[in-house]
């Protein structure tokens, strides 16, 4: 498939001197692992699923039942598993079209098929070198490091450490395959809202706001996102997670409507109320902009790959209900899902890492990317304690057997000499 990128989206293939040092040489992988969050598939699954999500935190079932309402409202079924089955099939088809003979396996962190069992099946099927693609694209603990830890733990617990090698594609937040569907969707969303306001020529653009929505995370996790040994950059908003979203939003608006106002907003906050999380909440921001005279909103689920529960409930149910109550004409833009450019982009990410049909260029639409293949030690710190981890320099499992271009961690530029770039399913 040949990518047809939206007009106006600026794509670069320039080398980033910082992240290039964390680039792995291509390898002869023999399988792909599609790793995701997982979700319940019936009412009886909801509490066991939530126990998995909150394991180790001592949360009683009574409390879990209190927060299960959005799953209960959808019959106990999260859309995410069906969406991942569709994405897996789309990846298999695209790999076949490209002539790449890699089987695709699917494993979840929190529901069947679980990652440990999937890794065992991969090994039993005769594969020894696996490349993981996740459905979380930004940098923070839950979107990146937790996946890398889950693989490290699974390799250790199954006894496959040292026998099965698992690497991971880079965090692809600014890959054009992920961003271009949002350009297309935001363009269409603006046209819909303009038509609803009766000014399709854009004469009322001053009354429209584009809201880029992503999963909120605890402020402490946000500060740790992208922070690691020797990372020389100071990120906008104090966090790689925040900076990556802001950079993507700017790239999208530059391509779609440079003069339309926009905000980055957050959703899906959970946990104890005294612990600070990223703000503003999307519903609070909607109330604020309504007071500023905004009559139309385009909601862009920029933090998400597919229309899973946090999109279906927090945006399509709660946020759109808030808009109706405020008299705001609103449209929610689709997530990439199995958009042709997104699926093609995932295969391009795989080809960046394979010896078979390798592509050397690494496209990106912001100055923050392309991101690392192998993270610096301690990136996106786990405040509950260290765990086995893959795709990290000096890691004891997984990619430890790989070759980092240069000479591993020592090849990362030092903070004082590095040249700066020019520019959640949960």
Tab-separated table of C-alpha atoms in Angstrom:
chain	number	residue	atom	x	y	z
A	1	UNK	CA	0.000	0.000	0.000
A	2	UNK	CA	1.311	3.433	-0.923
A	3	UNK	CA	0.680	6.101	1.671
A	4	UNK	CA	-1.405	9.056	0.546
A	5	UNK	CA	-0.813	11.682	3.204
A	6	UNK	CA	-3.188	14.590	3.745
A	7	UNK	CA	-2.292	17.800	1.991
A	8	UNK	CA	-0.515	20.192	4.334
A	9	UNK	CA	0.852	17.592	6.779
A	10	UNK	CA	4.575	18.221	7.079
A	11	UNK	CA	6.577	14.986	7.277
A	12	UNK	CA	10.312	14.787	7.906
A	13	UNK	CA	12.757	11.916	7.589
A	14	UNK	CA	15.616	13.863	9.169
A	15	UNK	CA	17.724	11.952	11.662
A	16	UNK	CA	17.254	12.934	15.302
A	17	UNK	CA	20.774	12.809	16.830
A	18	UNK	CA	19.426	12.034	20.297
A	19	UNK	CA	17.117	9.153	19.502
A	20	UNK	CA	19.314	7.767	16.733
A	21	UNK	CA	21.713	6.592	19.434
A	22	UNK	CA	18.954	4.339	20.783
A	23	UNK	CA	18.320	2.723	17.413
A	24	UNK	CA	18.673	-1.027	16.982
A	25	UNK	CA	20.150	-2.638	13.915
A	26	UNK	CA	17.633	-4.539	11.731
A	27	UNK	CA	17.074	-8.177	12.709
A	28	UNK	CA	15.589	-11.293	11.150
A	29	UNK	CA	12.390	-11.427	13.214
A	30	UNK	CA	10.169	-14.443	12.787
A	31	UNK	CA	6.945	-13.205	14.448
A	32	UNK	CA	5.052	-10.029	15.394
A	33	UNK	CA	3.262	-9.550	18.722
A	34	UNK	CA	0.332	-7.127	18.788
A	35	UNK	CA	0.116	-6.164	22.470
A	36	UNK	CA	-2.822	-4.296	23.964
A	37	UNK	CA	-4.688	-3.470	27.164
A	38	UNK	CA	-7.522	-5.989	26.943
A	39	UNK	CA	-11.102	-5.655	28.113
A	40	UNK	CA	-14.076	-7.665	29.436
A	41	UNK	CA	-16.370	-9.476	27.016
A	42	UNK	CA	-19.428	-9.947	29.243
A	43	UNK	CA	-20.952	-8.864	32.547
A	44	UNK	CA	-19.306	-11.732	34.423
A	45	UNK	CA	-15.893	-10.574	33.175
A	46	UNK	CA	-16.072	-6.993	34.463
A	47	UNK	CA	-14.924	-7.440	38.076
A	48	UNK	CA	-12.220	-10.035	37.256
A	49	UNK	CA	-10.942	-7.670	34.550
A	50	UNK	CA	-10.871	-4.709	36.946
A	51	UNK	CA	-9.038	-6.878	39.482
A	52	UNK	CA	-6.379	-7.489	36.838
A	53	UNK	CA	-6.093	-3.784	36.029
A	54	UNK	CA	-5.700	-2.831	39.707
A	55	UNK	CA	-3.703	-5.867	40.883
A	56	UNK	CA	-1.410	-5.199	43.794
A	57	UNK	CA	-3.304	-2.144	45.013
A	58	UNK	CA	-5.642	-3.839	47.491
A	59	UNK	CA	-8.849	-2.354	46.042
A	60	UNK	CA	-11.935	-4.282	47.284
A	61	UNK	CA	-14.542	-5.609	44.864
A	62	UNK	CA	-17.118	-3.206	46.304
A	63	UNK	CA	-15.036	-0.275	45.134
A	64	UNK	CA	-14.417	-1.896	41.753
A	65	UNK	CA	-18.175	-2.337	41.319
A	66	UNK	CA	-18.608	1.389	41.903
A	67	UNK	CA	-16.324	2.214	38.975
A	68	UNK	CA	-17.646	-0.492	36.634
A	69	UNK	CA	-20.654	1.504	35.440
A	70	UNK	CA	-19.310	2.368	31.993
A	71	UNK	CA	-18.656	-1.315	31.248
A	72	UNK	CA	-22.032	-2.303	32.712
A	73	UNK	CA	-23.750	0.261	30.469
A	74	UNK	CA	-22.340	-1.560	27.422
A	75	UNK	CA	-23.398	-5.028	28.531
A	76	UNK	CA	-20.047	-5.665	30.189
A	77	UNK	CA	-18.328	-5.695	26.807
A	78	UNK	CA	-15.402	-3.428	25.971
A	79	UNK	CA	-15.020	-2.771	22.246
A	80	UNK	CA	-11.246	-3.142	22.421
A	81	UNK	CA	-10.947	-6.899	21.935
A	82	UNK	CA	-13.087	-6.916	18.804
A	83	UNK	CA	-11.137	-3.942	17.502
A	84	UNK	CA	-7.843	-5.738	18.077
A	85	UNK	CA	-9.077	-8.832	16.280
A	86	UNK	CA	-9.902	-6.598	13.320
A	87	UNK	CA	-6.549	-4.817	13.550
A	88	UNK	CA	-4.688	-8.136	13.712
A	89	UNK	CA	-6.441	-9.302	10.543
A	90	UNK	CA	-5.682	-6.000	8.816
A	91	UNK	CA	-2.004	-6.256	9.774
A	92	UNK	CA	-1.824	-9.824	8.472
A	93	UNK	CA	-3.372	-8.747	5.184
A	94	UNK	CA	-1.040	-5.766	4.793
A	95	UNK	CA	2.047	-7.822	5.599
A	96	UNK	CA	0.969	-10.365	2.980
A	97	UNK	CA	0.467	-7.614	0.380
A	98	UNK	CA	3.990	-6.367	1.116
A	99	UNK	CA	5.413	-9.875	0.782
A	100	UNK	CA	6.514	-10.047	4.423
A	101	UNK	CA	6.123	-13.538	5.861
A	102	UNK	CA	5.658	-12.728	9.548
A	103	UNK	CA	2.805	-14.296	11.554
A	104	UNK	CA	0.946	-11.936	13.892
A	105	UNK	CA	0.084	-12.985	17.449
A	106	UNK	CA	-2.094	-10.998	19.852
A	107	UNK	CA	-1.661	-10.710	23.614
A	108	UNK	CA	-3.202	-8.483	26.309
A	109	UNK	CA	-1.976	-7.089	29.592
A	110	UNK	CA	-5.272	-7.483	31.446
A	111	UNK	CA	-7.497	-10.036	29.693
A	112	UNK	CA	-7.460	-13.125	27.539
A	113	UNK	CA	-5.377	-13.718	25.453
A	114	UNK	CA	-2.810	-12.831	28.125
A	115	UNK	CA	0.761	-11.922	27.231
A	116	UNK	CA	2.513	-14.813	29.078
A	117	UNK	CA	0.357	-17.463	27.402
A	118	UNK	CA	0.829	-15.751	24.047
A	119	UNK	CA	4.617	-15.716	24.421
A	120	UNK	CA	4.541	-19.410	25.313
A	121	UNK	CA	2.470	-20.134	22.218
A	122	UNK	CA	4.872	-18.136	20.064
A	123	UNK	CA	7.773	-20.173	21.443
A	124	UNK	CA	5.933	-23.480	21.078
A	125	UNK	CA	5.214	-22.597	17.438
A	126	UNK	CA	8.958	-22.454	16.854
A	127	UNK	CA	9.608	-18.710	16.855
A	128	UNK	CA	12.606	-17.246	18.651
A	129	UNK	CA	12.808	-13.549	17.727
A	130	UNK	CA	9.695	-11.383	18.146
A	131	UNK	CA	8.919	-7.749	17.387
A	132	UNK	CA	6.185	-6.169	19.531
A	133	UNK	CA	3.761	-3.494	18.340
A	134	UNK	CA	1.599	-1.949	21.074
A	135	UNK	CA	-1.674	-0.042	20.841
A	136	UNK	CA	-0.349	2.758	23.072
A	137	UNK	CA	1.705	5.332	21.241
A	138	UNK	CA	2.909	8.026	23.673
A	139	UNK	CA	5.640	8.070	26.309
A	140	UNK	CA	4.653	7.431	29.919
A	141	UNK	CA	4.699	4.517	32.337
A	142	UNK	CA	1.333	3.000	31.409
A	143	UNK	CA	1.741	3.559	27.667
A	144	UNK	CA	5.268	2.231	27.244
A	145	UNK	CA	7.263	1.030	30.225
A	146	UNK	CA	4.430	-1.093	31.633
A	147	UNK	CA	4.245	-3.023	28.374
A	148	UNK	CA	8.011	-3.506	28.450
A	149	UNK	CA	7.793	-4.698	32.047
A	150	UNK	CA	4.933	-7.072	31.271
A	151	UNK	CA	7.084	-8.707	28.600
A	152	UNK	CA	10.065	-8.847	30.970
A	153	UNK	CA	7.937	-10.429	33.700
A	154	UNK	CA	6.311	-12.862	31.269
A	155	UNK	CA	9.681	-13.995	29.919
A	156	UNK	CA	10.919	-14.514	33.479
A	157	UNK	CA	7.802	-16.282	34.784
A	158	UNK	CA	7.478	-18.625	31.790
A	159	UNK	CA	11.182	-19.509	31.827
A	160	UNK	CA	11.571	-18.090	28.317
A	161	UNK	CA	14.134	-15.420	29.276
A	162	UNK	CA	17.266	-16.133	27.268
A	163	UNK	CA	15.335	-18.424	24.914
A	164	UNK	CA	12.848	-15.998	23.343
A	165	UNK	CA	13.965	-12.534	22.303
A	166	UNK	CA	11.337	-9.773	22.247
A	167	UNK	CA	11.996	-6.287	20.926
A	168	UNK	CA	9.569	-3.400	20.513
A	169	UNK	CA	8.913	-0.842	17.779
A	170	UNK	CA	9.443	2.782	18.738
A	171	UNK	CA	6.658	4.830	20.317
A	172	UNK	CA	4.984	6.057	17.144
A	173	UNK	CA	3.032	9.091	18.359
A	174	UNK	CA	4.307	11.261	15.505
A	175	UNK	CA	4.477	8.667	12.727
A	176	UNK	CA	2.403	9.972	9.789
A	177	UNK	CA	0.454	6.719	9.724
A	178	UNK	CA	-0.951	7.540	13.172
A	179	UNK	CA	-1.337	11.295	12.669
A	180	UNK	CA	-2.788	11.479	9.155
A	181	UNK	CA	-6.162	9.878	10.071
A	182	UNK	CA	-6.602	12.649	12.641
A	183	UNK	CA	-5.869	15.278	9.974
A	184	UNK	CA	-8.546	13.722	7.789
A	185	UNK	CA	-11.000	13.422	10.671
A	186	UNK	CA	-10.410	16.945	12.019
A	187	UNK	CA	-10.947	18.396	8.547
A	188	UNK	CA	-14.252	16.543	8.227
A	189	UNK	CA	-15.255	17.410	11.796
A	190	UNK	CA	-14.718	21.114	11.232
A	191	UNK	CA	-16.825	20.965	8.078
A	192	UNK	CA	-19.640	19.264	10.007
A	193	UNK	CA	-19.583	21.783	12.829
A	194	UNK	CA	-19.421	24.714	10.417
A	195	UNK	CA	-22.435	23.341	8.561
A	196	UNK	CA	-24.332	22.876	11.825
A	197	UNK	CA	-23.612	26.495	12.733
A	198	UNK	CA	-24.792	27.627	9.313
A	199	UNK	CA	-21.501	29.055	8.078
A	200	UNK	CA	-19.748	26.460	5.932
A	201	UNK	CA	-17.356	29.106	4.598
A	202	UNK	CA	-15.655	29.358	7.992
A	203	UNK	CA	-17.117	32.759	8.809
A	204	UNK	CA	-17.876	31.592	12.361
A	205	UNK	CA	-14.550	29.849	13.046
A	206	UNK	CA	-14.024	32.167	16.002
A	207	UNK	CA	-16.888	30.352	17.733
A	208	UNK	CA	-15.367	26.896	17.181
A	209	UNK	CA	-12.808	25.157	19.371
A	210	UNK	CA	-10.854	21.990	18.564
A	211	UNK	CA	-10.289	19.915	21.702
A	212	UNK	CA	-7.508	17.332	21.532
A	213	UNK	CA	-8.404	14.722	24.162
A	214	UNK	CA	-6.092	12.212	25.785
A	215	UNK	CA	-5.971	10.053	28.894
A	216	UNK	CA	-5.040	11.957	32.035
A	217	UNK	CA	-2.258	10.450	34.135
A	218	UNK	CA	-0.963	11.292	37.618
A	219	UNK	CA	1.227	14.393	37.576
A	220	UNK	CA	4.140	12.432	39.076
A	221	UNK	CA	3.951	9.908	36.212
A	222	UNK	CA	3.741	12.762	33.718
A	223	UNK	CA	6.914	14.353	35.082
A	224	UNK	CA	8.678	10.975	34.857
A	225	UNK	CA	7.532	10.398	31.272
A	226	UNK	CA	10.519	10.511	28.968
A	227	UNK	CA	12.878	11.216	31.868
A	228	UNK	CA	15.806	8.832	32.207
A	229	UNK	CA	19.516	8.649	32.790
A	230	UNK	CA	21.244	11.213	30.619
A	231	UNK	CA	18.160	12.515	28.779
A	232	UNK	CA	19.250	16.064	27.909
A	233	UNK	CA	15.935	17.531	26.807
A	234	UNK	CA	13.587	19.685	28.810
A	235	UNK	CA	10.130	18.865	27.499
A	236	UNK	CA	7.333	21.359	26.993
A	237	UNK	CA	4.874	21.102	29.857
A	238	UNK	CA	7.567	19.370	31.910
A	239	UNK	CA	6.806	15.974	30.367
A	240	UNK	CA	7.448	14.030	27.181
A	241	UNK	CA	3.833	12.829	27.409
A	242	UNK	CA	2.477	16.381	27.355
A	243	UNK	CA	5.026	17.630	24.826
A	244	UNK	CA	4.275	14.826	22.364
A	245	UNK	CA	0.551	15.581	22.414
A	246	UNK	CA	1.108	19.325	22.013
A	247	UNK	CA	3.496	18.807	19.100
A	248	UNK	CA	1.029	16.483	17.361
A	249	UNK	CA	-1.840	18.916	17.875
A	250	UNK	CA	0.196	21.742	16.332
A	251	UNK	CA	1.105	19.576	13.333
A	252	UNK	CA	-2.549	18.674	12.780
A	253	UNK	CA	-3.840	22.227	13.117
A	254	UNK	CA	-1.109	23.573	10.822
A	255	UNK	CA	-2.360	21.149	8.168
A	256	UNK	CA	-6.076	21.659	8.787
A	257	UNK	CA	-6.911	25.145	10.051
A	258	UNK	CA	-4.053	27.264	11.416
A	259	UNK	CA	-6.399	30.029	12.551
A	260	UNK	CA	-8.846	27.892	14.540
A	261	UNK	CA	-8.277	27.874	18.306
A	262	UNK	CA	-7.512	24.579	20.047
A	263	UNK	CA	-6.780	23.112	23.474
A	264	UNK	CA	-5.210	19.951	24.864
A	265	UNK	CA	-7.626	18.410	27.374
A	266	UNK	CA	-7.672	15.281	29.497
A	267	UNK	CA	-10.161	12.556	30.364
A	268	UNK	CA	-10.628	9.292	32.253
A	269	UNK	CA	-9.161	10.468	35.552
A	270	UNK	CA	-9.334	7.834	38.287
A	271	UNK	CA	-7.837	7.141	41.688
A	272	UNK	CA	-7.758	9.048	44.961
A	273	UNK	CA	-8.979	12.654	44.634
A	274	UNK	CA	-6.030	14.074	46.612
A	275	UNK	CA	-3.492	12.842	44.035
A	276	UNK	CA	-2.960	15.450	41.289
A	277	UNK	CA	-3.557	14.400	37.689
A	278	UNK	CA	-3.087	16.279	34.417
A	279	UNK	CA	-5.747	18.920	33.737
A	280	UNK	CA	-7.996	20.434	32.434
A	281	UNK	CA	-10.672	17.789	32.288
A	282	UNK	CA	-12.540	17.919	28.993
A	283	UNK	CA	-15.908	18.572	30.631
A	284	UNK	CA	-14.525	21.422	32.725
A	285	UNK	CA	-12.934	22.931	29.631
A	286	UNK	CA	-16.183	22.659	27.676
A	287	UNK	CA	-17.983	24.611	30.383
A	288	UNK	CA	-15.251	27.248	30.338
A	289	UNK	CA	-15.247	27.771	26.571
A	290	UNK	CA	-19.044	27.880	26.495
A	291	UNK	CA	-18.702	30.894	28.795
A	292	UNK	CA	-16.295	32.399	26.266
A	293	UNK	CA	-18.919	32.244	23.538
A	294	UNK	CA	-17.824	29.036	21.811
A	295	UNK	CA	-20.729	27.476	19.899
A	296	UNK	CA	-19.041	24.501	18.232
A	297	UNK	CA	-16.485	21.882	19.240
A	298	UNK	CA	-14.493	19.276	17.359
A	299	UNK	CA	-13.312	16.592	19.788
A	300	UNK	CA	-10.201	14.773	18.583
A	301	UNK	CA	-9.283	11.616	20.578
A	302	UNK	CA	-5.586	12.218	19.947
A	303	UNK	CA	-4.393	9.927	22.720
A	304	UNK	CA	-6.085	6.780	21.424
A	305	UNK	CA	-5.610	4.209	18.681
A	306	UNK	CA	-9.158	2.828	18.608
A	307	UNK	CA	-12.724	3.560	19.745
A	308	UNK	CA	-12.438	1.572	22.964
A	309	UNK	CA	-14.373	2.125	26.191
A	310	UNK	CA	-12.650	5.344	27.225
A	311	UNK	CA	-13.672	6.862	23.903
A	312	UNK	CA	-17.152	5.332	23.845
A	313	UNK	CA	-17.953	6.382	27.421
A	314	UNK	CA	-15.842	9.398	28.359
A	315	UNK	CA	-16.195	11.150	25.010
A	316	UNK	CA	-19.222	9.779	23.153
A	317	UNK	CA	-21.346	9.589	26.305
A	318	UNK	CA	-20.150	12.080	28.920
A	319	UNK	CA	-18.421	14.791	26.854
A	320	UNK	CA	-21.069	14.901	24.119
A	321	UNK	CA	-23.756	15.014	26.798
A	322	UNK	CA	-21.949	18.003	28.321
A	323	UNK	CA	-21.932	19.666	24.904
A	324	UNK	CA	-25.663	19.141	24.495
A	325	UNK	CA	-26.316	20.621	27.917
A	326	UNK	CA	-24.241	23.687	27.041
A	327	UNK	CA	-25.790	24.140	23.599
A	328	UNK	CA	-22.492	23.390	21.811
A	329	UNK	CA	-22.617	21.745	18.375
A	330	UNK	CA	-20.043	18.968	18.685
A	331	UNK	CA	-18.476	16.224	16.596
A	332	UNK	CA	-16.149	13.483	17.820
A	333	UNK	CA	-13.453	12.601	15.281
A	334	UNK	CA	-12.729	8.885	14.645
A	335	UNK	CA	-9.636	7.193	16.034
A	336	UNK	CA	-7.216	5.570	13.551
A	337	UNK	CA	-8.714	2.091	14.112
A	338	UNK	CA	-7.973	0.228	10.888
A	339	UNK	CA	-7.665	3.321	8.715
A	340	UNK	CA	-5.652	2.445	5.618
A	341	UNK	CA	-2.818	4.840	6.530
A	342	UNK	CA	-2.631	3.611	10.101
A	343	UNK	CA	-2.348	-0.061	9.146
A	344	UNK	CA	0.195	0.779	6.442
A	345	UNK	CA	2.117	2.856	8.984
A	346	UNK	CA	2.296	-0.038	11.459
A	347	UNK	CA	3.773	-2.240	8.745
A	348	UNK	CA	6.254	0.529	7.921
A	349	UNK	CA	7.264	0.560	11.605
A	350	UNK	CA	7.835	-3.193	11.411
A	351	UNK	CA	9.923	-2.751	8.247
A	352	UNK	CA	12.126	-0.210	10.029
A	353	UNK	CA	13.313	-3.066	12.238
A	354	UNK	CA	13.422	-6.080	9.922
A	355	UNK	CA	16.179	-7.284	7.631
A	356	UNK	CA	13.458	-8.445	5.242
A	357	UNK	CA	12.246	-5.525	3.099
A	358	UNK	CA	13.887	-3.054	5.456
A	359	UNK	CA	13.266	0.688	5.144
A	360	UNK	CA	15.975	2.966	6.517
A	361	UNK	CA	14.021	6.222	6.679
A	362	UNK	CA	11.963	6.936	9.787
A	363	UNK	CA	9.251	9.512	9.031
A	364	UNK	CA	7.906	11.786	11.764
A	365	UNK	CA	5.742	14.896	11.869
A	366	UNK	CA	7.223	16.598	14.953
A	367	UNK	CA	10.726	17.550	16.050
A	368	UNK	CA	10.520	15.162	19.001
A	369	UNK	CA	10.731	12.032	16.902
A	370	UNK	CA	11.459	9.522	15.715
A	371	UNK	CA	11.488	8.016	19.215
A	372	UNK	CA	13.940	5.451	20.610
A	373	UNK	CA	13.973	1.741	19.719
A	374	UNK	CA	15.747	1.146	23.011
A	375	UNK	CA	15.047	3.545	25.868
A	376	UNK	CA	17.633	4.952	28.215
A	377	UNK	CA	17.873	3.209	31.615
A	378	UNK	CA	15.052	4.103	33.985
A	379	UNK	CA	12.888	5.859	31.409
A	380	UNK	CA	9.299	6.497	32.620
A	381	UNK	CA	10.114	5.345	36.145
A	382	UNK	CA	7.967	2.753	37.912
A	383	UNK	CA	7.454	4.248	41.376
A	384	UNK	CA	6.316	0.897	42.786
A	385	UNK	CA	9.744	-0.636	42.227
A	386	UNK	CA	11.961	-2.035	39.489
A	387	UNK	CA	10.839	-5.010	37.395
A	388	UNK	CA	12.416	-6.991	34.558
A	389	UNK	CA	12.100	-4.939	31.385
A	390	UNK	CA	12.839	-5.180	27.677
A	391	UNK	CA	13.734	-2.536	25.073
A	392	UNK	CA	15.982	-0.640	27.458
A	393	UNK	CA	19.733	-0.138	27.345
A	394	UNK	CA	21.499	-2.425	29.827
A	395	UNK	CA	18.299	-4.448	30.394
A	396	UNK	CA	18.779	-8.017	31.589
A	397	UNK	CA	16.053	-9.536	29.383
A	398	UNK	CA	14.752	-9.304	25.828
A	399	UNK	CA	16.761	-6.776	23.851
A	400	UNK	CA	19.875	-7.243	25.942
A	401	UNK	CA	20.980	-9.621	23.210
A	402	UNK	CA	20.463	-6.989	20.528
A	403	UNK	CA	22.971	-4.539	19.109
A	404	UNK	CA	22.350	-0.857	19.653
A	405	UNK	CA	23.808	1.246	16.863
A	406	UNK	CA	26.978	2.795	18.195
A	407	UNK	CA	27.834	0.802	21.307
A	408	UNK	CA	24.707	0.619	23.419
A	409	UNK	CA	23.998	3.122	26.166
A	410	UNK	CA	27.459	4.686	25.886
A	411	UNK	CA	26.531	5.919	22.412
A	412	UNK	CA	23.843	8.276	23.715
A	413	UNK	CA	24.991	11.902	23.424
A	414	UNK	CA	25.813	13.556	26.735
A	415	UNK	CA	23.516	16.344	27.871
A	416	UNK	CA	26.107	19.047	27.447
A	417	UNK	CA	27.056	18.052	23.896
A	418	UNK	CA	23.858	16.730	22.335
A	419	UNK	CA	22.384	18.618	19.416
A	420	UNK	CA	18.706	19.343	20.007
A	421	UNK	CA	16.174	18.503	17.280
A	422	UNK	CA	14.992	21.415	15.192
A	423	UNK	CA	11.800	21.625	16.260
A	424	UNK	CA	-3.414	5.452	26.048
A	425	UNK	CA	-5.696	2.805	25.462
A	426	UNK	CA	-4.156	3.681	28.758
